[in-house]
Coordinates of C-alpha atoms and ligand atoms in Angstrom, one line a residue:
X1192 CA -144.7 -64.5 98.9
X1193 CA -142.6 -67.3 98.2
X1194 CA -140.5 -69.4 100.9
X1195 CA -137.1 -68.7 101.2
X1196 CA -133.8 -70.9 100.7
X1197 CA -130.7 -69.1 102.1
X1198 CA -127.2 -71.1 100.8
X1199 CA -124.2 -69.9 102.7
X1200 CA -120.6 -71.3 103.1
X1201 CA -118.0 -72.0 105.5
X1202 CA -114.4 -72.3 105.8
X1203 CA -112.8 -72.1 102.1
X1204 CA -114.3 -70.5 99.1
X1205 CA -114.3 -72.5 95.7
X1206 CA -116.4 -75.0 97.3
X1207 CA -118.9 -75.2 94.1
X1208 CA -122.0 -73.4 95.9
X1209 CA -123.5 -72.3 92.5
X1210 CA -123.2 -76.4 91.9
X1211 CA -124.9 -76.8 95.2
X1212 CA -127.5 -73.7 95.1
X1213 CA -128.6 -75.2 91.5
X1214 CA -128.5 -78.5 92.9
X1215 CA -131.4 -77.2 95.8
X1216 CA -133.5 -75.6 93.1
X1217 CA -132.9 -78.5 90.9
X1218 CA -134.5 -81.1 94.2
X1219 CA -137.3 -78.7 93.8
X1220 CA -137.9 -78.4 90.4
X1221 CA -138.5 -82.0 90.0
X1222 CA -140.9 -82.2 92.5
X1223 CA -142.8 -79.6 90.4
X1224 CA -142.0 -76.3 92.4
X1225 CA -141.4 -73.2 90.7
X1226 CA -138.4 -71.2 91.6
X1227 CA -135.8 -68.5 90.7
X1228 CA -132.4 -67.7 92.4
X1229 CA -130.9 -64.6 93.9
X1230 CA -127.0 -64.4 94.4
X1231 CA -125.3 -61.8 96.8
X1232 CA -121.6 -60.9 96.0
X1233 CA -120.4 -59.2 99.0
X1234 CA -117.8 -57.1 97.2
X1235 CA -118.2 -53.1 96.2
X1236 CA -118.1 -53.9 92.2
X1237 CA -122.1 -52.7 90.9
X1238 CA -121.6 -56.0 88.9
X1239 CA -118.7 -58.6 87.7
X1240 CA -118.6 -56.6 84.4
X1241 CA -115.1 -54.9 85.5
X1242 CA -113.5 -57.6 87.2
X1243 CA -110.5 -59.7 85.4
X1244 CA -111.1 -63.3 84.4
X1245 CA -107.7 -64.0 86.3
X1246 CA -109.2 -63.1 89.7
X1247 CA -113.2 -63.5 89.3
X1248 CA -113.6 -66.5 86.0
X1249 CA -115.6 -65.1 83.6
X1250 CA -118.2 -62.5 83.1
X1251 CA -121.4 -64.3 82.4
X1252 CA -124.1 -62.0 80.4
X1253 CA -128.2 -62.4 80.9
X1254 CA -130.4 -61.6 78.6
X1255 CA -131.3 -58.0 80.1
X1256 CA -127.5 -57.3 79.7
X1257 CA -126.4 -58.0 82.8
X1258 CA -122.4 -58.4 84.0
X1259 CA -122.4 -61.6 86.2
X1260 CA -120.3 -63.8 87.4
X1261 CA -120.1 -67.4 86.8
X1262 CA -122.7 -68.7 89.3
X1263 CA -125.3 -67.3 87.0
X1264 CA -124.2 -69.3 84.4
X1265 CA -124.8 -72.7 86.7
X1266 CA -127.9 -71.6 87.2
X1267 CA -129.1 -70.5 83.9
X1268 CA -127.7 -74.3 82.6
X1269 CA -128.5 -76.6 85.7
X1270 CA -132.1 -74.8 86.4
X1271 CA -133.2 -73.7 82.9
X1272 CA -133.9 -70.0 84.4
X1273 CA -133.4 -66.9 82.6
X1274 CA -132.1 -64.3 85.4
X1275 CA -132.8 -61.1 85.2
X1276 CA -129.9 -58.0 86.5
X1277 CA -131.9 -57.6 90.2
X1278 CA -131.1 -61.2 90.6
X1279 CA -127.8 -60.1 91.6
X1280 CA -127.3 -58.0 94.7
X1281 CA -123.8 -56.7 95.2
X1282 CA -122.5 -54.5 98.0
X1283 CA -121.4 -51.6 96.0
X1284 CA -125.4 -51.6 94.7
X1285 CA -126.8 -51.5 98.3
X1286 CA -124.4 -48.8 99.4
X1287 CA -124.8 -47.0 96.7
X1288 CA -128.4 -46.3 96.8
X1289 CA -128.4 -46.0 100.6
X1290 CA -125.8 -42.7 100.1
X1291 CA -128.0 -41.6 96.6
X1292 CA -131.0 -41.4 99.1
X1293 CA -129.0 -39.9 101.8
X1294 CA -128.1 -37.7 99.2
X1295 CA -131.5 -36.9 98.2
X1296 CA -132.4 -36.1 101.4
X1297 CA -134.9 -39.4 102.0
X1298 CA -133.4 -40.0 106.0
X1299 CA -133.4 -36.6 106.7
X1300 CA -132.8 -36.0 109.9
X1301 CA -131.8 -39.4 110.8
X1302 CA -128.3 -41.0 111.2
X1303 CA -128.0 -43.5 108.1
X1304 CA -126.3 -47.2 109.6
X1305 CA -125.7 -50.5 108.5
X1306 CA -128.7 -51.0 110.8
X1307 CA -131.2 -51.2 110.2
X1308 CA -130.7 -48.8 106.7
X1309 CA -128.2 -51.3 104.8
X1310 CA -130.1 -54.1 105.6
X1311 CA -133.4 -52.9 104.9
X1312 CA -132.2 -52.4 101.2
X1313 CA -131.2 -55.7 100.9
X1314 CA -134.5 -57.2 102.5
X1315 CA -136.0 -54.6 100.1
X1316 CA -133.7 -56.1 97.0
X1317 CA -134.9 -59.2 98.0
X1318 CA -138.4 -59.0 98.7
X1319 CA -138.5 -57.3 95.0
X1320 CA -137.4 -60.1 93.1
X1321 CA -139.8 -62.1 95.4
X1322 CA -142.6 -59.6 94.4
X1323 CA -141.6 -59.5 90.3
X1324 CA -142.0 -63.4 90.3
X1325 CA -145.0 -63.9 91.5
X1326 CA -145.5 -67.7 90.2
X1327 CA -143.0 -69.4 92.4
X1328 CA -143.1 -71.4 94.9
X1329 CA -139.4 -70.8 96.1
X1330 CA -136.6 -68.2 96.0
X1331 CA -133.2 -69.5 96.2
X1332 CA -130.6 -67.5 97.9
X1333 CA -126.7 -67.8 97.6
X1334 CA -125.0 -65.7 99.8
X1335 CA -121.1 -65.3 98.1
X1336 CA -118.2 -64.8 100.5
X1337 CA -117.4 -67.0 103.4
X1338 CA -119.1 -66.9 106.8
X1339 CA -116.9 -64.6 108.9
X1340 CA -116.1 -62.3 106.2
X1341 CA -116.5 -58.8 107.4
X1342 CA -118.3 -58.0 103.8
X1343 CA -121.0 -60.6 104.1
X1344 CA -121.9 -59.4 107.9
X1345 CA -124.8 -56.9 106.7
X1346 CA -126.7 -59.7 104.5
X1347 CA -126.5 -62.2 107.0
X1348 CA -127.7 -59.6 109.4
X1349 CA -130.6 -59.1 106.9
X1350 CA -130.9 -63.1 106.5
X1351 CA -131.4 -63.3 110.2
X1352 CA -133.9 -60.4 110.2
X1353 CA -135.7 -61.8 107.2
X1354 CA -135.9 -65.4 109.1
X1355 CA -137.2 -63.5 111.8
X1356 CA -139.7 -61.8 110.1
X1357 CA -141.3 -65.4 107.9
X1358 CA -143.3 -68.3 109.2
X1359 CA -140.7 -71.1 110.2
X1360 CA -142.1 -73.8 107.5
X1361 CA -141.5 -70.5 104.6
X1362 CA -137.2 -70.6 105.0
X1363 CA -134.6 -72.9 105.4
X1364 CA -130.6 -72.0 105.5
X1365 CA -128.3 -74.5 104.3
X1366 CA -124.9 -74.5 105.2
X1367 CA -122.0 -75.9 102.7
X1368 CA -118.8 -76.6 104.4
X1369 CA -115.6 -78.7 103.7
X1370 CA -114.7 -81.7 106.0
X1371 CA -111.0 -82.7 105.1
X1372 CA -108.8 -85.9 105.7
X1373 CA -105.3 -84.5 107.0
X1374 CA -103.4 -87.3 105.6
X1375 CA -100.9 -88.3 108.4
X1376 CA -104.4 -88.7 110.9
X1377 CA -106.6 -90.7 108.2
X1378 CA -109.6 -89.4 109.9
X1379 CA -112.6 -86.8 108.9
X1380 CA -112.2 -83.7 111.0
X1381 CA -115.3 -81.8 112.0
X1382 CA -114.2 -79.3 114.1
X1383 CA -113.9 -76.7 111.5
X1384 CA -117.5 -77.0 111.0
X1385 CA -118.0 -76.8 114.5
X1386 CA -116.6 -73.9 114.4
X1387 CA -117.9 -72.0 111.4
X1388 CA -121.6 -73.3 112.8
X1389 CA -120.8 -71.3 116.3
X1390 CA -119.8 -68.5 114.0
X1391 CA -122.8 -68.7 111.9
X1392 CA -124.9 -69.0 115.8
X1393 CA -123.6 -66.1 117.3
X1394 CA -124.9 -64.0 113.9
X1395 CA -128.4 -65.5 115.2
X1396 CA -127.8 -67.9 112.5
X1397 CA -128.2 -71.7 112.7
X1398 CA -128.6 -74.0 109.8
X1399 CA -131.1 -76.5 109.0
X1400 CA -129.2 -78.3 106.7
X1401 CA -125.3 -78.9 106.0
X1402 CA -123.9 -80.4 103.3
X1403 CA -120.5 -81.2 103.7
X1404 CA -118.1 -81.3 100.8
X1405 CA -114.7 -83.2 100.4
X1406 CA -112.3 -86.0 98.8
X1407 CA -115.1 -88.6 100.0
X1408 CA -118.6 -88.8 102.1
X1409 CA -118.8 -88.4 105.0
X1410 CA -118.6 -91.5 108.2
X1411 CA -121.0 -92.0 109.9
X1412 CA -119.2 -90.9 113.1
X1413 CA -118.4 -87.7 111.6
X1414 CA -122.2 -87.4 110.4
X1415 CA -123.2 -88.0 114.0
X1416 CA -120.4 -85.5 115.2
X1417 CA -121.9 -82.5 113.3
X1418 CA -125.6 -83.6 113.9
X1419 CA -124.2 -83.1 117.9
X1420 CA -122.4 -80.0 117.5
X1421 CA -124.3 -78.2 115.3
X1422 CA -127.4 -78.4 116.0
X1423 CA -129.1 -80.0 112.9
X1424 CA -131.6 -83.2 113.3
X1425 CA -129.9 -86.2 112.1
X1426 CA -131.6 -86.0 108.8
X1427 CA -129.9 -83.4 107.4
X1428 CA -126.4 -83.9 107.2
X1429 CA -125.6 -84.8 103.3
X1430 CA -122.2 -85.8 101.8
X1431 CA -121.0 -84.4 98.5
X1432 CA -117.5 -85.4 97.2
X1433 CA -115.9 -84.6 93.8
X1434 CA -118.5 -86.5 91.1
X1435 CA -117.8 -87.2 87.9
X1436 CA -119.6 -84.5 86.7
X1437 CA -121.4 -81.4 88.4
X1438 CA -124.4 -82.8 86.2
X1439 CA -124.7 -85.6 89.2
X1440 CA -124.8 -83.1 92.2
X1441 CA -128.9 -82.6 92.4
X1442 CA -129.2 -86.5 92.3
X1443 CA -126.5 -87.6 94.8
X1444 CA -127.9 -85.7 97.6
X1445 CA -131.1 -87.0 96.7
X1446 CA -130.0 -90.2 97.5
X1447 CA -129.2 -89.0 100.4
X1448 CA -132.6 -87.6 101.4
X1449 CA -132.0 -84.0 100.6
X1450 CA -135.2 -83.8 99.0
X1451 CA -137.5 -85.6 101.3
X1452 CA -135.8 -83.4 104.5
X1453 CA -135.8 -80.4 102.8
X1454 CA -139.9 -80.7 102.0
X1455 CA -140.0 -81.1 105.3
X1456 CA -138.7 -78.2 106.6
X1457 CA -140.3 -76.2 104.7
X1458 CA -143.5 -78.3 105.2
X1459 CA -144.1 -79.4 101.7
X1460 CA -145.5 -82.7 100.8
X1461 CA -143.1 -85.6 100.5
X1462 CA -143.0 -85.8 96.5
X1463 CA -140.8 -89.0 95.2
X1464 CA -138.5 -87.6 92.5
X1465 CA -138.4 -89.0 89.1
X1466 CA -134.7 -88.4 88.0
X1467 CA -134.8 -90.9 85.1
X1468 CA -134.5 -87.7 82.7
X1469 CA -131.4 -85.9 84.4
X1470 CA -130.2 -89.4 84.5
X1471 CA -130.2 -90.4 81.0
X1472 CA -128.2 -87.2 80.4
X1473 CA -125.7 -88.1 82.0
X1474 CA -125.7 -91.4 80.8
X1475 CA -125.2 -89.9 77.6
X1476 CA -122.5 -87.6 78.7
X1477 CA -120.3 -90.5 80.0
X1478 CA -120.8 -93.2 77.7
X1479 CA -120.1 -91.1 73.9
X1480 CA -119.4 -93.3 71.8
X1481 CA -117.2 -90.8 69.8
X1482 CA -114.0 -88.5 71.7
X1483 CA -112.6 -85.4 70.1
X1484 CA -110.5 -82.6 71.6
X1485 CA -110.4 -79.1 70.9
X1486 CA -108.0 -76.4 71.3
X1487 CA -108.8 -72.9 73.0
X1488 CA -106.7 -69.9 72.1
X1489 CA -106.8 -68.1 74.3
X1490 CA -104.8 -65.3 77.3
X1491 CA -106.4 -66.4 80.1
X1492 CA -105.3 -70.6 79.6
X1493 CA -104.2 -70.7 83.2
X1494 CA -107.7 -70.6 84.8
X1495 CA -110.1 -72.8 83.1
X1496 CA -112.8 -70.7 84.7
X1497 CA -112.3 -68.2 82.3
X1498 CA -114.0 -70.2 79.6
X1499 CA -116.8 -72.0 81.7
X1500 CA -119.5 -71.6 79.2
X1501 CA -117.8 -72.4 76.6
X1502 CA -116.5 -74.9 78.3
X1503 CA -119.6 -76.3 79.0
X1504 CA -121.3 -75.6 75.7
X1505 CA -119.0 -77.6 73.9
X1506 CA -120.1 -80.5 75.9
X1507 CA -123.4 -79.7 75.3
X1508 CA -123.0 -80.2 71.9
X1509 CA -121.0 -83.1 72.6
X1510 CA -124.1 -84.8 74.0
X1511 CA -126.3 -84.1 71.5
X1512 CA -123.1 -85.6 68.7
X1513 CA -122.6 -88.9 71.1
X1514 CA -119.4 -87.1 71.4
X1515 CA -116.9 -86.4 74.3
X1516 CA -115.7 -83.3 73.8
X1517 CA -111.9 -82.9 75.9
X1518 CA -110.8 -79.3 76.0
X1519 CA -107.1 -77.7 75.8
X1520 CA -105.6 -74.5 76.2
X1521 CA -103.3 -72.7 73.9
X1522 CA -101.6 -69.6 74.3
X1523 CA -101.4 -67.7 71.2
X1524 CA -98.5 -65.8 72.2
X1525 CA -96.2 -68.6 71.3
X1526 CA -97.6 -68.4 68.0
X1527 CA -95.8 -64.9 67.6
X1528 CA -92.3 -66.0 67.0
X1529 CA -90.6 -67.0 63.9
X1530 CA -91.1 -70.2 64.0
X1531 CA -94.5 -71.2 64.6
X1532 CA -95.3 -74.5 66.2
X1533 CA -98.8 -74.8 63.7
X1534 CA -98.2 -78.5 63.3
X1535 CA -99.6 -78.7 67.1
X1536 CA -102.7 -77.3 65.8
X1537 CA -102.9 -80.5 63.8
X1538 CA -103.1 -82.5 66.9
X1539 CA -106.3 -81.1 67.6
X1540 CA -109.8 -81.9 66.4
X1541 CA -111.3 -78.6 66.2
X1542 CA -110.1 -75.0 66.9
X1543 CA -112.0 -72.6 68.8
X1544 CA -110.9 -68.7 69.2
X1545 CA -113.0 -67.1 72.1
X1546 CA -114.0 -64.0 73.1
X1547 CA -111.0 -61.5 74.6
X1548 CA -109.7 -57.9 75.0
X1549 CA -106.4 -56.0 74.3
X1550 CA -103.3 -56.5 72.7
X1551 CA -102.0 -59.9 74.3
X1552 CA -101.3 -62.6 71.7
X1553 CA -103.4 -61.2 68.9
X1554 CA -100.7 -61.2 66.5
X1555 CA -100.6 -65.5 67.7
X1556 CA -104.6 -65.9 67.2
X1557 CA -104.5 -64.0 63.9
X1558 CA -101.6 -66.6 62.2
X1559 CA -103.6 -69.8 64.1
X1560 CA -106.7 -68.1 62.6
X1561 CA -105.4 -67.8 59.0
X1562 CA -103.4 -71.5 59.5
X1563 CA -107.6 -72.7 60.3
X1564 CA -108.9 -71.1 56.9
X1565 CA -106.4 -71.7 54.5
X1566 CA -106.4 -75.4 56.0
X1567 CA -109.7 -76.1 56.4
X1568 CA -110.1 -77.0 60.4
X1569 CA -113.0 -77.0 62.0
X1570 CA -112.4 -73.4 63.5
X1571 CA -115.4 -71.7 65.5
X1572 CA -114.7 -68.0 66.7
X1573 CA -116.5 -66.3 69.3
X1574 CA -116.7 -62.4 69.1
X1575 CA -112.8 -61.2 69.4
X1576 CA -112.4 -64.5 67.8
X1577 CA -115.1 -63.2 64.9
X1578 CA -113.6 -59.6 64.7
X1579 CA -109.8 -61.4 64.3
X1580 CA -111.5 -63.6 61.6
X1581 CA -112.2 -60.7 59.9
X1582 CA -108.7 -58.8 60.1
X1583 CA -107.2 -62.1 59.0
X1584 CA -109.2 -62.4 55.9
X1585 CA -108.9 -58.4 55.0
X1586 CA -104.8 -58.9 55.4
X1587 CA -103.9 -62.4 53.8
X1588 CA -107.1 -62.1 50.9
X1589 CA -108.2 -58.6 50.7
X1590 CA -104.7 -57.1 50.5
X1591 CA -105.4 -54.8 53.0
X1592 CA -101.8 -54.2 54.8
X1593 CA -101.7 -54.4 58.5
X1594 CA -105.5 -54.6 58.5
X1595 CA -106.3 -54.6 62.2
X1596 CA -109.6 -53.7 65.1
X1597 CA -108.5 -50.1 65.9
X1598 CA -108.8 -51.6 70.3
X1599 CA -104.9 -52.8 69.0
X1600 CA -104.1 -50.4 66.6
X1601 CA -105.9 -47.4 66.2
X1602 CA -103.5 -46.0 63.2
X1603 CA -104.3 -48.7 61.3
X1604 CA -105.0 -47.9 57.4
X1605 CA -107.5 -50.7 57.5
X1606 CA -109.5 -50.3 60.3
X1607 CA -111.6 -53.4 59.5
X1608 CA -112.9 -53.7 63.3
X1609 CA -113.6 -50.3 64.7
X1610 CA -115.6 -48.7 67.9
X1611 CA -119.4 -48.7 67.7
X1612 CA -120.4 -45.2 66.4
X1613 CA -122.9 -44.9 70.0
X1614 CA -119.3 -46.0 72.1
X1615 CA -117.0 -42.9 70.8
X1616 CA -118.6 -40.8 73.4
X1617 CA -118.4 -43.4 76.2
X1618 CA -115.7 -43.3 78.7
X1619 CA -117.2 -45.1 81.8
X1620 CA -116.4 -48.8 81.3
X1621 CA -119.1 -50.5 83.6
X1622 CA -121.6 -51.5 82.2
X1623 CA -121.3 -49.6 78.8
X1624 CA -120.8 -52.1 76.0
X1625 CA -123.6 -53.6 74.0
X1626 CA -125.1 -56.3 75.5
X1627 CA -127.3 -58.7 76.3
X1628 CA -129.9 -60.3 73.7
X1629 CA -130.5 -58.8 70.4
X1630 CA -132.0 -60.2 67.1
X1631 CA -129.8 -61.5 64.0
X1632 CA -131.4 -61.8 60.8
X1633 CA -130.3 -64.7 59.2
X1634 CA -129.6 -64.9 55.3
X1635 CA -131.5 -67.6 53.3
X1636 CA -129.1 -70.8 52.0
X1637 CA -126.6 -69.7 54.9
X1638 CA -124.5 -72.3 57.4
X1639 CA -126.7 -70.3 59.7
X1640 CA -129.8 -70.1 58.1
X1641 CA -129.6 -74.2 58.7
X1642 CA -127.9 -74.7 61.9
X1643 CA -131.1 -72.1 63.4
X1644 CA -133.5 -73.6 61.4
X1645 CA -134.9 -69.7 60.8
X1646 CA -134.9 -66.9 59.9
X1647 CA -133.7 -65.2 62.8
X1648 CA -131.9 -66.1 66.5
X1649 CA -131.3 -64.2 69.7
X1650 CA -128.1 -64.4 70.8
X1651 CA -126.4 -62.4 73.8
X1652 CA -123.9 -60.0 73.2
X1653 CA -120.5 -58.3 75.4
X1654 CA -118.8 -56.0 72.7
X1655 CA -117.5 -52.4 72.2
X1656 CA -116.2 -53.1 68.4
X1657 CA -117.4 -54.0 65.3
X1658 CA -117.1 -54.9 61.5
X1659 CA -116.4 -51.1 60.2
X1660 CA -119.5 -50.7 57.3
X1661 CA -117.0 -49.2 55.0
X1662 CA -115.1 -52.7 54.3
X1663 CA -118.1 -54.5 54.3
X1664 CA -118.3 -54.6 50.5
X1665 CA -114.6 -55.3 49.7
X1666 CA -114.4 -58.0 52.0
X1667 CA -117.6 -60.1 50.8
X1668 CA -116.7 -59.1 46.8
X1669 CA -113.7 -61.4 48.1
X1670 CA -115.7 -64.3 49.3
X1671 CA -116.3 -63.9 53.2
X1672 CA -119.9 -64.3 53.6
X1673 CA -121.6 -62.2 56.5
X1674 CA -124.7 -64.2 56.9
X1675 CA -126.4 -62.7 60.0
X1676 CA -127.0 -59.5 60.4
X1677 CA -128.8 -57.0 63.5
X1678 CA -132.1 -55.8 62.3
X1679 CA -131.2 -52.7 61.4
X1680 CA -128.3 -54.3 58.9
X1681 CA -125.9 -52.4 60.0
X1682 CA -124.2 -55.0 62.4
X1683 CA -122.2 -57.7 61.1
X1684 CA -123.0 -61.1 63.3
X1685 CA -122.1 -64.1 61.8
X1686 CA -119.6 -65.2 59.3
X1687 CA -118.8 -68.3 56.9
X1688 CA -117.0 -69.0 53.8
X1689 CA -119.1 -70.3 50.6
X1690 CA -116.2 -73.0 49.8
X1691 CA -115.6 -74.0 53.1
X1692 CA -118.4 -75.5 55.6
X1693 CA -115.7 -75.8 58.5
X1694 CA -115.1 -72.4 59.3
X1695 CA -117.8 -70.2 61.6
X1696 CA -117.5 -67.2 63.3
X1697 CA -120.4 -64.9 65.7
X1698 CA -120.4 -61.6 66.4
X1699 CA -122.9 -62.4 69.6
X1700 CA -121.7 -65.4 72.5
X1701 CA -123.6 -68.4 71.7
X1702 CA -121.9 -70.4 74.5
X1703 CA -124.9 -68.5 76.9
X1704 CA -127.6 -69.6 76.0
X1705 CA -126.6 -73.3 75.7
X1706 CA -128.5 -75.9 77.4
X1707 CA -127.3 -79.6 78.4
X1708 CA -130.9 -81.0 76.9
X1709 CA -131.0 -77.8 74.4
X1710 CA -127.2 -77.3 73.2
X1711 CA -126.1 -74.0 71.2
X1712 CA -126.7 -74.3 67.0
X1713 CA -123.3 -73.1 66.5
X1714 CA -121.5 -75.4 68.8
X1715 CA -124.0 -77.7 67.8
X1716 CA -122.9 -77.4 64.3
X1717 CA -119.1 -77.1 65.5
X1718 CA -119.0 -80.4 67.0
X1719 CA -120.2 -81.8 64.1
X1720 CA -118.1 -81.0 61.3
X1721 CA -115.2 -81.8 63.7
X1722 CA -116.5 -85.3 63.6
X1723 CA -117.2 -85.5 59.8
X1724 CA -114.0 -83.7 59.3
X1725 CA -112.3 -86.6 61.8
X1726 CA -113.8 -89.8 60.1
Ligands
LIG623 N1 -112.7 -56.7 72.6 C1 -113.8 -56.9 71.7 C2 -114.9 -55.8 71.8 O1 -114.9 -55.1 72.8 C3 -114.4 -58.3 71.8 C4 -115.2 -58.5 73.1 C5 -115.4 -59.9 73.4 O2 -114.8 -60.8 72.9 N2 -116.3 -60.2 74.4 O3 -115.6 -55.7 70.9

């Protein structure tokens, strides 16, 4: 079995645990230990496939299909993992196959509790992923929520349990909390750690590590304050303020120690990192010789969680083009009056329509899209930006009248962009799209067929719609060039425009699978017409 790593945070939630949890596994990963990650969400959803970007940032998609939320996405990029759908435990998956067993008849004759029959399934949920990954060394556990939530009560019950239950040297529990400034008393305040620790304590809970978070590290009196009240040996109290980027995390503590304290705990050898690799990333990152910014359409502009991979794809490929690559949002819907404001557009280096569902502002993306073409931007669109692409070309080339993807208007005359035939007799929406990764053919002499390098990719997938096979025909006879293809050639997944190198559009999300040392071919290629089309 491997050891365990519990993460767990106090006080305020948006404190960048993902950041932190990837940072842990990253401290291990350079000293050559193998490791995966679990993360708990303590709310009822099965998964994060239902929730609105407003309220949860986006839906991140594994491989296996899999409805996650944005943690999985730091992971995937900061660790190099490909997670897997168990790697997420939720409360609405525990309780749900606690009652289907009650159901069933499997406790019969017993009375079913949160104890011990809720928190055996999550030990069980647990030790499985432990058991399915038999090669590593160490499995990294995030527990979402904030200690003193009544949700996350049952798993920290079942953290204690499984503490309990290991060798000391096989887990360690790492605490992330917030130490603030009030600015009138110019002064780090502890005692909210304090506090949170006692809470943590009285759960049969106490940390061996805390990393403290805020505006700037931590004094060493307030270092010596927590090692007193909370119980930790003086060695394991790290600072981590606001970096200049996340990329920096795994390194600062390092500085720090983190690695050295935390082999110790766990009674590993002390292995000196070599962090000259992470290091020249970053290096790269912040010293670009080139700057470019792009403009996201998009609904959800307010919350620039919403967009995180593609967020972070973009700079990805920004690395790999000696390019910084600044992001702003656009709402489309202003694009919907009379007079359009397209000669903002021009401001902007690149154009980028993502992913998005509903009505909102589609009439705005659909004139921004057809002000890209017809003007040549660099203009990359992401699956409702791909299926928008399409009705733009079938109304302002092909004719076609108030073409449109039946999700808006399902009376249309051209329904260009229509439900998969296997989704008309679908009505539950968790978990029911097509998703995850699936193979694209790639046509010979396409933008594609280059920027892949092959005759193929795998790219991950979140869609209900698709290019209707009856307009295929009529749309390419006019010159839009579908270039990728599922296996079966019935799925339209990429498009490009023979006369016109600037404009790209997939069917699938590139943005997950995008690495910071292995950025996404499209973006890839994005980026870089934006700087030939700049100079
Ligand atoms: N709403 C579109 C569909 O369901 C696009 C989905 C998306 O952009 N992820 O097919």
């Amino acid at each position: 079995m491997p050891k365990y790593v519990f993460v767990c945070g106090a006080l305020i939630s948006g404190l960048g645990k993902g950041i932190v949890t990837s940072s842990v596994g990253r401290n291990l990963q350079i000293r050559g230990k193998k490791i995966n990650v679990i993360k708990i969400d303590p709310y009822l959803n099965i998964d994060a496939g239902t929730m609105n970007p407003f309220e949860h940032g986006e839906t991140y998609v594994t491989a296996d299909g899999a409805e996650l939320d944005v943690d999985f996405g730091h992971y995937e990029r900061m660790l190099d993992l490909e997670m897997k759908a168990e790697q997420n435990i939720t409360t609405g998956q525990v309780y749900l196959s606690v009652i289907e067993a009650e159901r069933r008849g499997d406790f019969l004759g017993k009375t079913v509790q949160v104890i011990p029959h809720i928190t055996d399934e999550i030990k069980a949920r647990i030790k499985k992923v432990a058991k399915n990954n038999k090669d590593i060394d160490v499995l990294i556990i995030e527990v979402g929520g904030t200690i003193g939530d009544i949700e996350s009560q049952p798993f920290l019950e079942a953290i204690r349990q499984l503490r309990r239950e290991t060798p000391k040297e096989d887990t360690a529990l790492i605490l992330l909390t917030y130490v603030m400034k009030p600015p009138n008393l110019k002064e780090l305040k502890t005692k909210p750690t304090q506090h949170a620790v006692r809470e943590l304590q009285s759960m049969g809970l106490t940390p061996d590590i805390i990393i403290a978070r805020g505006e700037q590290d931590l004094t060493e009196e307030a270092k010596e304050k927590i090692v007193m009240f909370c119980d930790v040996p003086a060695n394991a109290v790290f600072s981590l303020p606001d970096l200049d980027t996340v990329l920096r995390a795994p390194i600062y503590l390092d500085k720090q120690g983190f690695g050295s304290t935390l082999n110790w705990i766990l009674n590993y050898e002390n292995v000196k990192a070599n962090w000259m690799e992470d290091e020249k990333i970053i290096e790269k990152l912040l010293n670009a010789e080139n700057e470019v910014t792009i403009a996201i359409i998009g609904k959800y502009t307010r919350l620039a969680d919403s967009y995180i991979s593609i967020k972070e794809a973009l700079m990805h490929a920004g690395i790999a083009n000696n390019t910084k690559v600044n992001v702003e949002f656009i709402s489309s819907e202003r694009f919907e009056t009379e007079e359009k404001p397209f000669h903002e557009l021009l401001k902007y280096d690149g154009i980028l329509v993502p992913g998005g569902f509903g009505s909102r502002g589609v009439e705005g993306k659909i004139n921004i899209i057809k002000f890209a073409r017809e003007n040549k931007l660099p203009f990359l669109g992401v699956c409702f930006g791909f299926q928008l692409s399409v009705v733009e070309f079938a109304r302002n080339v092909c004719n076609m009248d108030k073409a449109h993807t039946t999700e808006v208007d399902e009376k249309t005359l051209y329904p260009v962009i229509d439900l998969l035939p296997e989704q008309h007799s679908i009505h539950k929406k968790g978990g029911t799209m097509r998703l995850g990764a699936h193979k694209v053919l790639l046509k010979k002499d396409s933008i594609f067929h280059s920027m892949y390098n092959s005759d193929f990719c795998v790219e991950r997938h979140r869609h209900r719609y698709e290019v209707n096979p009856q307009f295929i025909q009529d749309l390419e006879k006019q010159g839009l060039h579908f270039s990728g293809k599922s296996e079966d050639g019935r799925r339209m997944e990429t498009l490009e425009y023979k006369d016109n190198p600037n404009f790209i559009a997939t069917q699938f999300h590139p943005e997950f699978n995008s690495k910071p040392k292995k950025p996404s071919p499209p973006y890839y290629y994005f980026i870089s017409r934006v700087l030939k089309n700049k100079q």
